[in-house]
Amino acid sequence: MEKKRSNIIALDSLLTTTTLLKMSEEIDHFKRKHKETCEMAARAILYALDLKDHYTFGHSMRVAYFCVEAGKRLSLLEKDLYDLELAALFHDIGKIGTPDKLLNKPTRLVDEEFKMMKKHPVQSYEILRRFEDFEKVALCAKHHHERYDGKGYPDGLVGEEIPLFSRIILIADTFDAVTSSRPYRTGLSHHVAFEELKQFAGTQFDPHLVDVFIKTLTEIGEQRSETFELSIIDGKFKKEAA
């Protein structure tokens, strides 16, 4: 009788383990499908950005690449690198709501136009927060124009009040912007851009992250490849802005 009872307990234990394993597999499958669906939505939104403003699309790809490479040198976990890539890809998605006449203006923006342009981080947040899984990404996009000294926008956050990803994105965003040629100016060399980042370290930028970013871009520059790939968006993209 005792042996029979032990066999029943062992069988129940085996069935419970099997059931739990099956449930775990089903949960993992659901998570993978959910992630794939989110990535499909991400690609669709970025495709819309490309149709709206090809320059901003290419800029976003480069910023994401720079951020991920810097994140690796900061020893971020794989999941954090994934979220950082998403946040960087979407940091300017709010420009979908910016008038074309501002995005494509061949001269510098005047004050009133710049005020309109400054709305794009909040617009990025409003787009992204509607995706449940993008809550962190949405906040990082919202705050990518905050300054280390608190003089940024939209909320005037100071120092480490600013999300880490936002601080990384601001540096990558600025670097790519100043090294890109636009109708009203010629892009700066990497060396000059590095000097500008150093000049504003501690005021506009997190000084530690400036050091990491410059080391990252120096190492990237020593690589022979002229293109890069991302984990979320298919294709090869040029490292250098036009």
mmCIF file of C-alpha atoms in Angstrom:
data_model
loop_
_atom_site.group_PDB
_atom_site.id
_atom_site.type_symbol
_atom_site.label_atom_id
_atom_site.label_comp_id
_atom_site.label_asym_id
_atom_site.label_seq_id
_atom_site.Cartn_x
_atom_site.Cartn_y
_atom_site.Cartn_z
ATOM 1 C CA MET A 1 0.000 0.000 0.000
ATOM 2 C CA GLU A 2 2.825 2.373 0.961
ATOM 3 C CA LYS A 3 4.628 1.650 -2.324
ATOM 4 C CA LYS A 4 1.426 2.324 -4.285
ATOM 5 C CA ARG A 5 0.964 5.639 -2.477
ATOM 6 C CA SER A 6 4.571 6.610 -3.288
ATOM 7 C CA ASN A 7 4.019 5.763 -6.952
ATOM 8 C CA ILE A 8 0.900 7.937 -7.046
ATOM 9 C CA ILE A 9 2.764 10.851 -5.429
ATOM 10 C CA ALA A 10 5.636 10.442 -7.911
ATOM 11 C CA LEU A 11 3.179 10.354 -10.816
ATOM 12 C CA ASP A 12 1.384 13.462 -9.544
ATOM 13 C CA SER A 13 4.738 15.217 -9.181
ATOM 14 C CA LEU A 14 5.717 14.247 -12.732
ATOM 15 C CA LEU A 15 2.391 15.456 -14.125
ATOM 16 C CA THR A 16 2.714 18.741 -12.217
ATOM 17 C CA THR A 17 6.253 19.252 -13.547
ATOM 18 C CA THR A 18 5.162 18.430 -17.094
ATOM 19 C CA THR A 19 2.222 20.817 -16.830
ATOM 20 C CA LEU A 20 4.437 23.610 -15.500
ATOM 21 C CA LEU A 21 6.986 23.054 -18.279
ATOM 22 C CA LYS A 22 4.232 23.175 -20.883
ATOM 23 C CA MET A 23 2.823 26.361 -19.364
ATOM 24 C CA SER A 24 6.315 27.892 -19.322
ATOM 25 C CA GLU A 25 6.804 27.004 -22.996
ATOM 26 C CA GLU A 26 3.437 28.522 -23.872
ATOM 27 C CA ILE A 27 4.288 31.723 -21.974
ATOM 28 C CA ASP A 28 7.671 31.945 -23.745
ATOM 29 C CA HIS A 29 5.945 31.410 -27.095
ATOM 30 C CA PHE A 30 3.422 34.151 -26.291
ATOM 31 C CA LYS A 31 6.224 36.528 -25.274
ATOM 32 C CA ARG A 32 8.119 35.846 -28.508
ATOM 33 C CA LYS A 33 5.010 36.426 -30.628
ATOM 34 C CA HIS A 34 4.214 39.582 -28.669
ATOM 35 C CA LYS A 35 7.755 40.855 -29.184
ATOM 36 C CA GLU A 36 7.566 40.087 -32.904
ATOM 37 C CA THR A 37 4.271 41.981 -33.145
ATOM 38 C CA CYS A 38 5.782 45.005 -31.374
ATOM 39 C CA GLU A 39 8.775 44.941 -33.701
ATOM 40 C CA MET A 40 6.478 44.775 -36.730
ATOM 41 C CA ALA A 41 4.672 47.849 -35.419
ATOM 42 C CA ALA A 42 8.023 49.553 -34.818
ATOM 43 C CA ARG A 43 9.160 48.899 -38.370
ATOM 44 C CA ALA A 44 5.862 50.189 -39.743
ATOM 45 C CA ILE A 45 6.129 53.434 -37.768
ATOM 46 C CA LEU A 46 9.740 53.946 -38.852
ATOM 47 C CA TYR A 47 8.746 53.306 -42.463
ATOM 48 C CA ALA A 48 6.194 56.107 -42.084
ATOM 49 C CA LEU A 49 8.978 58.350 -40.744
ATOM 50 C CA ASP A 50 11.143 57.479 -43.753
ATOM 51 C CA LEU A 51 8.327 58.525 -46.095
ATOM 52 C CA LYS A 52 7.846 61.743 -44.134
ATOM 53 C CA ASP A 53 11.518 62.738 -43.754
ATOM 54 C CA HIS A 54 14.277 60.522 -45.143
ATOM 55 C CA TYR A 55 17.020 62.536 -43.426
ATOM 56 C CA THR A 56 15.486 62.041 -39.971
ATOM 57 C CA PHE A 57 15.066 58.320 -40.687
ATOM 58 C CA GLY A 58 18.750 57.902 -41.576
ATOM 59 C CA HIS A 59 19.735 60.077 -38.625
ATOM 60 C CA SER A 60 17.713 57.840 -36.287
ATOM 61 C CA MET A 61 19.442 54.707 -37.628
ATOM 62 C CA ARG A 62 22.897 56.194 -36.994
ATOM 63 C CA VAL A 63 21.961 57.472 -33.532
ATOM 64 C CA ALA A 64 20.685 53.992 -32.605
ATOM 65 C CA TYR A 65 23.940 52.415 -33.793
ATOM 66 C CA PHE A 66 26.113 54.899 -31.880
ATOM 67 C CA CYS A 67 24.022 54.422 -28.739
ATOM 68 C CA VAL A 68 24.155 50.625 -28.824
ATOM 69 C CA GLU A 69 27.918 50.644 -29.369
ATOM 70 C CA ALA A 70 28.346 53.041 -26.438
ATOM 71 C CA GLY A 71 25.977 50.894 -24.369
ATOM 72 C CA LYS A 72 28.161 47.837 -24.984
ATOM 73 C CA ARG A 73 31.155 49.728 -23.629
ATOM 74 C CA LEU A 74 29.063 50.627 -20.579
ATOM 75 C CA SER A 75 28.485 46.876 -20.083
ATOM 76 C CA LEU A 76 24.711 47.188 -20.389
ATOM 77 C CA LEU A 77 22.737 43.940 -20.317
ATOM 78 C CA GLU A 78 21.372 42.533 -23.582
ATOM 79 C CA LYS A 79 17.811 43.526 -22.655
ATOM 80 C CA ASP A 80 18.937 47.075 -21.860
ATOM 81 C CA LEU A 81 20.807 47.321 -25.173
ATOM 82 C CA TYR A 82 17.591 46.271 -26.917
ATOM 83 C CA ASP A 83 15.574 48.955 -25.110
ATOM 84 C CA LEU A 84 18.288 51.539 -25.793
ATOM 85 C CA GLU A 85 18.192 50.699 -29.497
ATOM 86 C CA LEU A 86 14.411 51.110 -29.530
ATOM 87 C CA ALA A 87 14.565 54.422 -27.662
ATOM 88 C CA ALA A 88 17.222 55.768 -30.025
ATOM 89 C CA LEU A 89 15.357 54.614 -33.121
ATOM 90 C CA PHE A 90 12.219 56.391 -31.924
ATOM 91 C CA HIS A 91 13.707 59.498 -30.303
ATOM 92 C CA ASP A 92 12.581 61.713 -33.208
ATOM 93 C CA ILE A 93 9.404 59.849 -34.197
ATOM 94 C CA GLY A 94 7.380 62.851 -32.998
ATOM 95 C CA LYS A 95 8.654 64.760 -36.029
ATOM 96 C CA ILE A 96 5.933 62.958 -37.965
ATOM 97 C CA GLY A 97 3.749 65.718 -36.493
ATOM 98 C CA THR A 98 6.154 68.537 -37.432
ATOM 99 C CA PRO A 99 5.203 70.603 -40.501
ATOM 100 C CA ASP A 100 7.222 69.782 -43.633
ATOM 101 C CA LYS A 101 8.106 73.446 -44.092
ATOM 102 C CA LEU A 102 10.136 73.260 -40.859
ATOM 103 C CA LEU A 103 11.727 69.870 -41.474
ATOM 104 C CA ASN A 104 12.790 70.838 -44.994
ATOM 105 C CA LYS A 105 13.572 74.494 -44.434
ATOM 106 C CA PRO A 106 16.823 75.373 -46.305
ATOM 107 C CA THR A 107 17.808 78.012 -43.722
ATOM 108 C CA ARG A 108 18.064 78.098 -39.933
ATOM 109 C CA LEU A 109 14.860 78.140 -37.909
ATOM 110 C CA VAL A 110 13.738 81.417 -36.365
ATOM 111 C CA ASP A 111 12.641 81.507 -32.703
ATOM 112 C CA GLU A 112 8.953 80.775 -33.309
ATOM 113 C CA GLU A 113 9.793 77.903 -35.637
ATOM 114 C CA PHE A 114 12.249 76.486 -33.113
ATOM 115 C CA LYS A 115 9.512 76.583 -30.457
ATOM 116 C CA MET A 116 7.378 74.413 -32.724
ATOM 117 C CA MET A 117 10.287 72.052 -33.380
ATOM 118 C CA LYS A 118 10.868 71.684 -29.621
ATOM 119 C CA LYS A 119 7.482 69.949 -29.324
ATOM 120 C CA HIS A 120 8.769 66.784 -31.004
ATOM 121 C CA PRO A 121 10.095 64.983 -27.867
ATOM 122 C CA VAL A 122 6.666 65.179 -26.224
ATOM 123 C CA GLN A 123 5.037 64.166 -29.506
ATOM 124 C CA SER A 124 7.391 61.154 -29.603
ATOM 125 C CA TYR A 125 6.279 60.281 -26.073
ATOM 126 C CA GLU A 126 2.591 60.593 -26.961
ATOM 127 C CA ILE A 127 3.024 58.204 -29.900
ATOM 128 C CA LEU A 128 5.081 55.616 -28.025
ATOM 129 C CA ARG A 129 3.226 55.542 -24.695
ATOM 130 C CA ARG A 130 0.255 53.965 -26.444
ATOM 131 C CA PHE A 131 2.310 50.771 -26.773
ATOM 132 C CA GLU A 132 2.245 49.050 -23.384
ATOM 133 C CA ASP A 133 5.730 47.554 -23.858
ATOM 134 C CA PHE A 134 7.227 50.900 -24.887
ATOM 135 C CA GLU A 135 6.657 52.762 -21.607
ATOM 136 C CA LYS A 136 10.396 53.023 -20.835
ATOM 137 C CA VAL A 137 11.202 53.786 -24.477
ATOM 138 C CA ALA A 138 8.574 56.546 -24.486
ATOM 139 C CA LEU A 139 10.065 58.256 -21.418
ATOM 140 C CA CYS A 140 13.597 58.088 -22.815
ATOM 141 C CA ALA A 141 12.438 59.633 -26.095
ATOM 142 C CA LYS A 142 10.590 62.357 -24.193
ATOM 143 C CA HIS A 143 13.699 63.406 -22.266
ATOM 144 C CA HIS A 144 16.407 63.198 -24.938
ATOM 145 C CA HIS A 145 16.712 67.015 -25.062
ATOM 146 C CA GLU A 146 17.128 67.493 -21.315
ATOM 147 C CA ARG A 147 20.488 69.053 -20.368
ATOM 148 C CA TYR A 148 22.784 67.876 -17.599
ATOM 149 C CA ASP A 149 22.635 71.371 -16.036
ATOM 150 C CA GLY A 150 18.827 71.423 -16.029
ATOM 151 C CA LYS A 151 18.424 73.951 -18.849
ATOM 152 C CA GLY A 152 16.965 71.494 -21.336
ATOM 153 C CA TYR A 153 13.389 70.612 -22.272
ATOM 154 C CA PRO A 154 10.605 69.631 -21.853
ATOM 155 C CA ASP A 155 10.866 69.245 -18.037
ATOM 156 C CA GLY A 156 14.195 70.802 -17.047
ATOM 157 C CA LEU A 157 15.516 67.608 -15.436
ATOM 158 C CA VAL A 158 19.005 67.799 -13.881
ATOM 159 C CA GLY A 159 21.930 65.363 -13.951
ATOM 160 C CA GLU A 160 20.975 61.786 -13.170
ATOM 161 C CA GLU A 161 17.308 62.736 -12.911
ATOM 162 C CA ILE A 162 17.509 62.374 -16.688
ATOM 163 C CA PRO A 163 17.137 58.721 -17.754
ATOM 164 C CA LEU A 164 20.469 57.127 -18.671
ATOM 165 C CA PHE A 165 19.291 56.252 -22.183
ATOM 166 C CA SER A 166 18.175 59.857 -22.739
ATOM 167 C CA ARG A 167 21.625 61.122 -21.737
ATOM 168 C CA ILE A 168 23.289 58.712 -24.172
ATOM 169 C CA ILE A 169 20.859 59.599 -26.971
ATOM 170 C CA LEU A 170 21.452 63.343 -26.546
ATOM 171 C CA ILE A 171 25.187 62.909 -27.125
ATOM 172 C CA ALA A 172 24.723 60.623 -30.137
ATOM 173 C CA ASP A 173 21.972 62.884 -31.493
ATOM 174 C CA THR A 174 24.154 65.983 -31.206
ATOM 175 C CA PHE A 175 27.193 64.276 -32.709
ATOM 176 C CA ASP A 176 25.287 63.058 -35.751
ATOM 177 C CA ALA A 177 23.540 66.402 -36.203
ATOM 178 C CA VAL A 178 26.757 68.460 -36.204
ATOM 179 C CA THR A 179 28.646 66.033 -38.462
ATOM 180 C CA SER A 180 25.800 65.946 -41.014
ATOM 181 C CA SER A 181 25.719 68.476 -43.847
ATOM 182 C CA ARG A 182 22.491 70.421 -44.208
ATOM 183 C CA PRO A 183 21.420 72.974 -46.852
ATOM 184 C CA TYR A 184 22.472 75.851 -44.577
ATOM 185 C CA ARG A 185 25.811 74.448 -43.295
ATOM 186 C CA THR A 186 28.562 71.891 -43.890
ATOM 187 C CA GLY A 187 28.965 69.107 -41.353
ATOM 188 C CA LEU A 188 31.887 69.224 -38.921
ATOM 189 C CA SER A 189 34.728 66.712 -38.855
ATOM 190 C CA HIS A 190 34.718 64.081 -36.112
ATOM 191 C CA HIS A 191 37.639 65.791 -34.392
ATOM 192 C CA VAL A 192 35.853 69.153 -34.208
ATOM 193 C CA ALA A 193 32.631 67.457 -33.095
ATOM 194 C CA PHE A 194 34.517 65.675 -30.292
ATOM 195 C CA GLU A 195 35.933 69.002 -29.116
ATOM 196 C CA GLU A 196 32.411 70.467 -28.991
ATOM 197 C CA LEU A 197 31.188 67.521 -26.927
ATOM 198 C CA LYS A 198 34.099 68.020 -24.502
ATOM 199 C CA GLN A 199 33.400 71.763 -24.326
ATOM 200 C CA PHE A 200 29.815 71.187 -23.189
ATOM 201 C CA ALA A 201 30.488 68.157 -20.967
ATOM 202 C CA GLY A 202 29.072 68.909 -17.523
ATOM 203 C CA THR A 203 26.641 71.537 -18.805
ATOM 204 C CA GLN A 204 24.740 70.080 -21.748
ATOM 205 C CA PHE A 205 26.087 66.522 -21.524
ATOM 206 C CA ASP A 206 26.908 63.918 -18.882
ATOM 207 C CA PRO A 207 30.742 64.212 -18.724
ATOM 208 C CA HIS A 208 31.352 60.497 -18.092
ATOM 209 C CA LEU A 209 29.181 59.533 -21.048
ATOM 210 C CA VAL A 210 30.990 62.034 -23.288
ATOM 211 C CA ASP A 211 34.266 60.226 -22.534
ATOM 212 C CA VAL A 212 32.703 56.840 -23.274
ATOM 213 C CA PHE A 213 31.087 58.113 -26.472
ATOM 214 C CA ILE A 214 34.298 59.615 -27.855
ATOM 215 C CA LYS A 215 36.193 56.375 -27.155
ATOM 216 C CA THR A 216 33.379 54.454 -28.827
ATOM 217 C CA LEU A 217 33.355 56.578 -31.967
ATOM 218 C CA THR A 218 37.157 56.499 -32.149
ATOM 219 C CA GLU A 219 37.065 52.694 -32.106
ATOM 220 C CA ILE A 220 34.275 52.653 -34.689
ATOM 221 C CA GLY A 221 36.336 54.941 -36.892
ATOM 222 C CA GLU A 222 39.222 52.482 -36.786
ATOM 223 C CA GLN A 223 37.020 49.733 -38.222
ATOM 224 C CA ARG A 224 37.083 49.276 -41.989
ATOM 225 C CA SER A 225 33.378 48.634 -42.457
ATOM 226 C CA GLU A 226 31.434 51.605 -43.850
ATOM 227 C CA THR A 227 28.040 50.168 -42.911
ATOM 228 C CA PHE A 228 26.287 48.820 -39.834
ATOM 229 C CA GLU A 229 23.264 46.691 -38.991
ATOM 230 C CA LEU A 230 20.705 46.890 -36.199
ATOM 231 C CA SER A 231 18.826 44.113 -34.408
ATOM 232 C CA ILE A 232 15.325 45.519 -34.963
ATOM 233 C CA ILE A 233 15.439 47.101 -38.426
ATOM 234 C CA ASP A 234 16.559 45.039 -41.420
ATOM 235 C CA GLY A 235 19.175 46.331 -43.834
ATOM 236 C CA LYS A 236 22.633 47.883 -43.916
ATOM 237 C CA PHE A 237 23.075 51.563 -43.168
ATOM 238 C CA LYS A 238 25.969 53.927 -43.779
ATOM 239 C CA LYS A 239 27.965 54.976 -40.727
ATOM 240 C CA GLU A 240 28.641 58.410 -42.144
ATOM 241 C CA ALA A 241 25.939 61.030 -42.642
ATOM 242 C CA ALA A 242 25.566 62.572 -46.078
#
